[in-house]
């Protein structure tokens, strides 16, 4: 037995995949409601844009399950947060607000250098951790229960606070793709420190997704398309396989409308994002018609 095979065998002994899984087996895991997939529309930065998005999906006769704001809680007023929460409750969609303090808004220039890109959006210094927690506590006090997290240490701390009752126990934490995780071991670690769903790197391949699904039980959030700043690729025709091998999944759709991650989408952009959901739904119906979408709440 060669040394690499010894490593693979050890991984299997600890219930981890022994490599990327090119056999692409069906995932038998599901959302609690029996669904294999849900739709998430990211980059909805304000109440007006959220209202336009929800209006358009209703006009198309489709529904989405999650709306994600990516610019940061710190850029929203209390009134804006409350408006978005009210809309989410009325339309029965999950609302995830993004933690504001992160590398791109810090005083450090490192993240803006060629080398700094390796930082992702992680936090620098304990004061930034504290500020990030304050962002969460502020939105939670207004009624938000979904948060987009950019730093592993921040995720661990928020999970400890959730367990201790320092923040509401029904808060949910979604790991951003900007943390740069793309393997089963990383996914297992994130789940163990509190991740309720995990967004791997945007260009993750099917065999990698298949192995990741075997390592964790929480939903995996998968980009079906991307802004130009993060690759610009559109993966609509891969979606049926994504669902089959990696369910339960959130299909992050509409990103190609934006130029960048925190793009200030207009109400017209929101309509374009809704159209992308419609287009992905068409691909699913044509190529994996037996796939089960979570029902609207």
Tab-separated table of C-alpha atoms in Angstrom:
chain	number	residue	atom	x	y	z
A	1	UNK	CA	0.000	0.000	0.000
A	2	UNK	CA	1.483	3.363	-1.008
A	3	UNK	CA	1.585	6.336	1.345
A	4	UNK	CA	-1.190	8.225	-0.428
A	5	UNK	CA	-3.524	5.258	-0.068
A	6	UNK	CA	-2.741	5.171	3.654
A	7	UNK	CA	-3.963	8.765	3.893
A	8	UNK	CA	-7.114	7.928	1.948
A	9	UNK	CA	-7.808	4.992	4.252
A	10	UNK	CA	-7.396	7.155	7.324
A	11	UNK	CA	-9.892	9.644	5.927
A	12	UNK	CA	-12.381	6.826	5.367
A	13	UNK	CA	-11.860	5.553	8.921
A	14	UNK	CA	-12.927	8.945	10.282
A	15	UNK	CA	-16.013	8.948	8.006
A	16	UNK	CA	-14.583	11.391	5.477
A	17	UNK	CA	-14.369	10.846	1.717
A	18	UNK	CA	-11.089	9.369	0.542
A	19	UNK	CA	-10.907	11.810	-2.380
A	20	UNK	CA	-13.070	13.751	-4.782
A	21	UNK	CA	-15.930	11.501	-5.839
A	22	UNK	CA	-16.016	11.092	-9.607
A	23	UNK	CA	-18.793	8.480	-9.341
A	24	UNK	CA	-21.228	11.313	-8.488
A	25	UNK	CA	-23.712	9.245	-6.460
A	26	UNK	CA	-27.202	10.537	-5.677
A	27	UNK	CA	-27.459	12.471	-2.437
A	28	UNK	CA	-30.156	11.041	-0.187
A	29	UNK	CA	-30.054	14.069	2.132
A	30	UNK	CA	-32.941	16.536	2.127
A	31	UNK	CA	-34.264	19.698	3.739
A	32	UNK	CA	-36.602	18.976	6.669
A	33	UNK	CA	-39.579	19.594	4.352
A	34	UNK	CA	-38.363	16.908	1.923
A	35	UNK	CA	-37.027	19.324	-0.678
A	36	UNK	CA	-33.779	18.874	-2.565
A	37	UNK	CA	-33.297	22.497	-3.581
A	38	UNK	CA	-34.229	26.048	-2.777
A	39	UNK	CA	-33.544	29.336	-4.572
A	40	UNK	CA	-31.485	32.139	-3.076
A	41	UNK	CA	-31.106	35.563	-4.682
A	42	UNK	CA	-28.010	37.402	-3.408
A	43	UNK	CA	-26.999	41.032	-3.637
A	44	UNK	CA	-30.320	42.597	-2.650
A	45	UNK	CA	-29.037	45.612	-0.780
A	46	UNK	CA	-32.106	47.681	0.123
A	47	UNK	CA	-35.848	47.467	0.848
A	48	UNK	CA	-36.856	48.991	-2.485
A	49	UNK	CA	-34.809	46.500	-4.477
A	50	UNK	CA	-36.129	43.627	-2.339
A	51	UNK	CA	-39.694	44.781	-2.989
A	52	UNK	CA	-39.044	44.900	-6.751
A	53	UNK	CA	-37.509	41.404	-6.688
A	54	UNK	CA	-40.406	39.817	-4.804
A	55	UNK	CA	-42.938	41.557	-7.042
A	56	UNK	CA	-41.234	40.226	-10.168
A	57	UNK	CA	-40.939	36.617	-8.973
A	58	UNK	CA	-44.650	36.725	-8.134
A	59	UNK	CA	-45.388	37.988	-11.660
A	60	UNK	CA	-43.354	35.097	-13.087
A	61	UNK	CA	-45.342	32.623	-10.976
A	62	UNK	CA	-42.217	31.289	-9.265
A	63	UNK	CA	-40.997	31.584	-5.697
A	64	UNK	CA	-37.693	31.976	-3.925
A	65	UNK	CA	-36.696	30.868	-0.448
A	66	UNK	CA	-33.904	33.219	0.601
A	67	UNK	CA	-32.871	36.813	-0.046
A	68	UNK	CA	-29.321	37.839	0.877
A	69	UNK	CA	-28.014	41.350	1.437
A	70	UNK	CA	-24.255	41.443	0.833
A	71	UNK	CA	-23.181	45.039	1.407
A	72	UNK	CA	-23.346	44.931	5.203
A	73	UNK	CA	-25.717	45.608	8.092
A	74	UNK	CA	-23.692	48.709	8.986
A	75	UNK	CA	-24.852	50.351	5.737
A	76	UNK	CA	-28.565	49.959	6.582
A	77	UNK	CA	-30.665	52.163	8.845
A	78	UNK	CA	-32.887	50.565	11.488
A	79	UNK	CA	-35.895	51.503	9.375
A	80	UNK	CA	-34.428	49.780	6.308
A	81	UNK	CA	-33.654	46.621	8.281
A	82	UNK	CA	-37.162	46.552	9.738
A	83	UNK	CA	-38.680	47.073	6.274
A	84	UNK	CA	-36.712	44.143	4.817
A	85	UNK	CA	-37.663	41.915	7.765
A	86	UNK	CA	-41.333	42.836	7.315
A	87	UNK	CA	-41.189	42.012	3.604
A	88	UNK	CA	-39.507	38.675	4.342
A	89	UNK	CA	-42.196	37.778	6.864
A	90	UNK	CA	-45.042	38.755	4.516
A	91	UNK	CA	-43.577	36.872	1.542
A	92	UNK	CA	-42.382	33.965	3.706
A	93	UNK	CA	-38.756	34.084	2.569
A	94	UNK	CA	-35.576	33.842	4.628
A	95	UNK	CA	-33.646	37.094	4.956
A	96	UNK	CA	-29.892	36.951	5.487
A	97	UNK	CA	-28.079	40.178	6.277
A	98	UNK	CA	-24.339	40.463	5.798
A	99	UNK	CA	-22.004	41.345	8.672
A	100	UNK	CA	-20.640	44.789	7.872
A	101	UNK	CA	-17.103	45.015	9.310
A	102	UNK	CA	-14.757	42.958	7.143
A	103	UNK	CA	-11.415	43.284	5.427
A	104	UNK	CA	-12.694	45.455	2.593
A	105	UNK	CA	-13.926	48.142	5.022
A	106	UNK	CA	-11.021	47.952	7.479
A	107	UNK	CA	-8.239	50.556	7.675
A	108	UNK	CA	-5.684	48.038	6.398
A	109	UNK	CA	-4.539	48.332	2.805
A	110	UNK	CA	-3.496	44.677	2.671
A	111	UNK	CA	-6.750	43.373	1.193
A	112	UNK	CA	-6.379	45.786	-1.731
A	113	UNK	CA	-2.946	44.464	-2.729
A	114	UNK	CA	-2.273	41.469	-5.017
A	115	UNK	CA	-1.143	39.462	-1.984
A	116	UNK	CA	-4.047	40.625	0.174
A	117	UNK	CA	-6.610	38.809	-1.935
A	118	UNK	CA	-5.648	35.691	0.043
A	119	UNK	CA	-7.222	37.251	3.142
A	120	UNK	CA	-10.696	36.924	1.709
A	121	UNK	CA	-13.020	39.114	3.757
A	122	UNK	CA	-11.617	37.945	7.107
A	123	UNK	CA	-11.345	40.176	10.144
A	124	UNK	CA	-8.125	41.753	11.436
A	125	UNK	CA	-7.876	42.230	15.206
A	126	UNK	CA	-10.213	41.513	18.097
A	127	UNK	CA	-11.857	44.946	17.857
A	128	UNK	CA	-13.186	44.049	14.414
A	129	UNK	CA	-14.575	40.808	15.855
A	130	UNK	CA	-16.390	42.823	18.534
A	131	UNK	CA	-17.748	45.257	15.953
A	132	UNK	CA	-18.977	42.382	13.815
A	133	UNK	CA	-20.814	40.935	16.801
A	134	UNK	CA	-22.394	44.344	17.429
A	135	UNK	CA	-23.639	44.336	13.821
A	136	UNK	CA	-25.339	40.988	14.457
A	137	UNK	CA	-26.787	42.030	17.823
A	138	UNK	CA	-28.239	45.183	16.295
A	139	UNK	CA	-30.022	43.357	13.472
A	140	UNK	CA	-31.116	40.525	15.773
A	141	UNK	CA	-32.745	43.034	18.130
A	142	UNK	CA	-34.786	44.281	15.169
A	143	UNK	CA	-35.915	40.738	14.350
A	144	UNK	CA	-33.401	39.435	11.811
A	145	UNK	CA	-32.371	35.812	12.311
A	146	UNK	CA	-30.154	35.106	9.280
A	147	UNK	CA	-26.560	36.296	8.993
A	148	UNK	CA	-23.863	36.016	6.331
A	149	UNK	CA	-20.476	35.413	7.997
A	150	UNK	CA	-17.018	36.083	6.518
A	151	UNK	CA	-14.609	34.889	9.205
A	152	UNK	CA	-14.165	31.503	10.906
A	153	UNK	CA	-13.328	33.014	14.286
A	154	UNK	CA	-16.377	35.252	14.123
A	155	UNK	CA	-18.513	32.224	13.244
A	156	UNK	CA	-17.155	30.286	16.224
A	157	UNK	CA	-17.814	33.185	18.584
A	158	UNK	CA	-21.358	33.766	17.290
A	159	UNK	CA	-22.112	30.076	17.742
A	160	UNK	CA	-20.835	30.235	21.335
A	161	UNK	CA	-23.002	33.296	21.953
A	162	UNK	CA	-25.995	31.530	20.430
A	163	UNK	CA	-25.476	28.548	22.737
A	164	UNK	CA	-25.065	30.840	25.758
A	165	UNK	CA	-28.218	32.840	24.998
A	166	UNK	CA	-26.309	36.061	24.280
A	167	UNK	CA	-28.033	36.208	20.897
A	168	UNK	CA	-31.300	34.444	19.970
A	169	UNK	CA	-30.898	30.684	19.714
A	170	UNK	CA	-32.788	30.604	16.402
A	171	UNK	CA	-30.193	32.779	14.631
A	172	UNK	CA	-28.741	31.054	11.567
A	173	UNK	CA	-25.255	31.542	10.138
A	174	UNK	CA	-24.364	31.196	6.486
A	175	UNK	CA	-20.688	30.980	5.470
A	176	UNK	CA	-19.665	33.206	2.581
A	177	UNK	CA	-17.805	32.016	-0.505
A	178	UNK	CA	-15.359	34.846	0.241
A	179	UNK	CA	-13.882	32.716	3.010
A	180	UNK	CA	-12.469	30.553	0.223
A	181	UNK	CA	-13.391	27.031	1.380
A	182	UNK	CA	-13.665	24.247	-1.158
A	183	UNK	CA	-12.983	20.828	0.381
A	184	UNK	CA	-14.806	18.337	2.641
A	185	UNK	CA	-12.471	18.809	5.607
A	186	UNK	CA	-13.008	22.566	5.636
A	187	UNK	CA	-16.761	22.069	5.313
A	188	UNK	CA	-16.725	19.635	8.247
A	189	UNK	CA	-14.827	22.164	10.365
A	190	UNK	CA	-17.256	24.975	9.497
A	191	UNK	CA	-20.268	22.837	10.340
A	192	UNK	CA	-18.673	21.851	13.655
A	193	UNK	CA	-18.224	25.498	14.718
A	194	UNK	CA	-21.747	26.594	13.890
A	195	UNK	CA	-22.326	26.946	10.150
A	196	UNK	CA	-25.975	26.334	9.230
A	197	UNK	CA	-25.172	26.463	5.522
A	198	UNK	CA	-21.893	26.628	3.624
A	199	UNK	CA	-21.089	28.471	0.401
A	200	UNK	CA	-17.963	26.893	-1.133
A	201	UNK	CA	-15.734	28.567	-3.706
A	202	UNK	CA	-17.707	29.601	-6.750
A	203	UNK	CA	-15.892	27.399	-9.276
A	204	UNK	CA	-16.132	24.179	-7.269
A	205	UNK	CA	-16.457	21.165	-9.578
A	206	UNK	CA	-19.091	18.448	-9.378
A	207	UNK	CA	-16.767	15.713	-8.090
A	208	UNK	CA	-15.645	18.079	-5.323
A	209	UNK	CA	-19.236	18.948	-4.427
A	210	UNK	CA	-20.097	15.265	-4.261
A	211	UNK	CA	-17.325	14.612	-1.745
A	212	UNK	CA	-18.273	17.691	0.283
A	213	UNK	CA	-21.861	16.525	0.545
A	214	UNK	CA	-20.684	13.230	2.023
A	215	UNK	CA	-18.803	15.109	4.766
A	216	UNK	CA	-21.582	17.414	6.029
A	217	UNK	CA	-25.327	17.407	6.609
A	218	UNK	CA	-26.069	21.139	6.426
A	219	UNK	CA	-27.237	22.741	3.155
A	220	UNK	CA	-24.610	23.730	0.602
A	221	UNK	CA	-25.093	27.090	-1.126
A	222	UNK	CA	-23.964	26.889	-4.751
A	223	UNK	CA	-23.478	29.749	-7.182
A	224	UNK	CA	-25.278	28.990	-10.416
A	225	UNK	CA	-23.749	32.171	-11.848
A	226	UNK	CA	-21.346	34.911	-10.816
A	227	UNK	CA	-20.619	38.626	-11.066
A	228	UNK	CA	-17.876	39.587	-13.495
A	229	UNK	CA	-15.549	40.390	-10.586
A	230	UNK	CA	-15.637	36.768	-9.376
A	231	UNK	CA	-15.376	34.972	-12.705
A	232	UNK	CA	-18.566	35.837	-14.538
A	233	UNK	CA	-19.334	32.213	-15.363
A	234	UNK	CA	-22.881	30.902	-15.752
A	235	UNK	CA	-23.478	27.250	-14.749
A	236	UNK	CA	-27.203	26.834	-15.420
A	237	UNK	CA	-26.832	23.540	-17.302
A	238	UNK	CA	-24.898	22.029	-14.389
A	239	UNK	CA	-27.704	22.776	-11.930
A	240	UNK	CA	-29.602	19.471	-12.339
A	241	UNK	CA	-26.445	17.546	-11.413
A	242	UNK	CA	-25.698	19.944	-8.564
A	243	UNK	CA	-29.091	19.146	-7.090
A	244	UNK	CA	-28.825	15.397	-7.649
A	245	UNK	CA	-25.411	14.921	-6.050
A	246	UNK	CA	-25.351	17.660	-3.399
A	247	UNK	CA	-28.884	18.123	-2.055
A	248	UNK	CA	-29.999	19.852	0.046
A	249	UNK	CA	-28.757	22.924	-1.814
A	250	UNK	CA	-29.523	26.600	-2.068
A	251	UNK	CA	-29.113	27.677	-5.688
A	252	UNK	CA	-27.594	31.165	-5.608
A	253	UNK	CA	-29.003	32.728	-8.736
A	254	UNK	CA	-28.934	36.185	-10.299
A	255	UNK	CA	-25.332	37.097	-9.549
A	256	UNK	CA	-24.364	37.575	-13.196
A	257	UNK	CA	-26.508	40.717	-13.276
A	258	UNK	CA	-23.994	42.467	-10.993
A	259	UNK	CA	-20.509	43.750	-11.721
A	260	UNK	CA	-19.195	43.044	-8.212
A	261	UNK	CA	-20.125	41.215	-5.000
A	262	UNK	CA	-21.610	44.265	-3.218
A	263	UNK	CA	-23.053	45.827	-6.349
A	264	UNK	CA	-25.823	48.321	-5.576
A	265	UNK	CA	-28.543	46.628	-7.587
A	266	UNK	CA	-31.305	48.845	-8.935
A	267	UNK	CA	-34.954	47.868	-9.042
A	268	UNK	CA	-34.435	47.059	-12.739
A	269	UNK	CA	-31.528	44.797	-11.760
A	270	UNK	CA	-33.842	43.017	-9.314
A	271	UNK	CA	-36.154	42.155	-12.189
A	272	UNK	CA	-33.201	40.770	-14.143
A	273	UNK	CA	-32.212	38.610	-11.155
A	274	UNK	CA	-35.760	37.241	-10.967
A	275	UNK	CA	-35.541	36.355	-14.660
A	276	UNK	CA	-32.371	34.347	-13.993
A	277	UNK	CA	-34.272	32.285	-11.410
A	278	UNK	CA	-36.947	31.622	-14.027
A	279	UNK	CA	-34.284	30.479	-16.497
A	280	UNK	CA	-32.678	28.102	-13.986
A	281	UNK	CA	-36.103	26.708	-13.090
A	282	UNK	CA	-36.640	25.942	-16.791
A	283	UNK	CA	-33.384	23.957	-16.939
A	284	UNK	CA	-34.377	21.944	-13.869
A	285	UNK	CA	-37.819	21.139	-15.274
A	286	UNK	CA	-36.364	20.064	-18.610
A	287	UNK	CA	-33.393	18.012	-17.398
A	288	UNK	CA	-34.271	16.858	-13.863
A	289	UNK	CA	-38.075	17.081	-13.669
A	290	UNK	CA	-38.255	14.737	-10.678
A	291	UNK	CA	-36.168	17.110	-8.529
A	292	UNK	CA	-38.152	18.256	-5.489
A	293	UNK	CA	-38.200	21.954	-4.724
A	294	UNK	CA	-38.924	22.936	-1.142
A	295	UNK	CA	-42.480	24.234	-0.951
A	296	UNK	CA	-43.173	27.876	-0.309
A	297	UNK	CA	-43.616	28.443	3.418
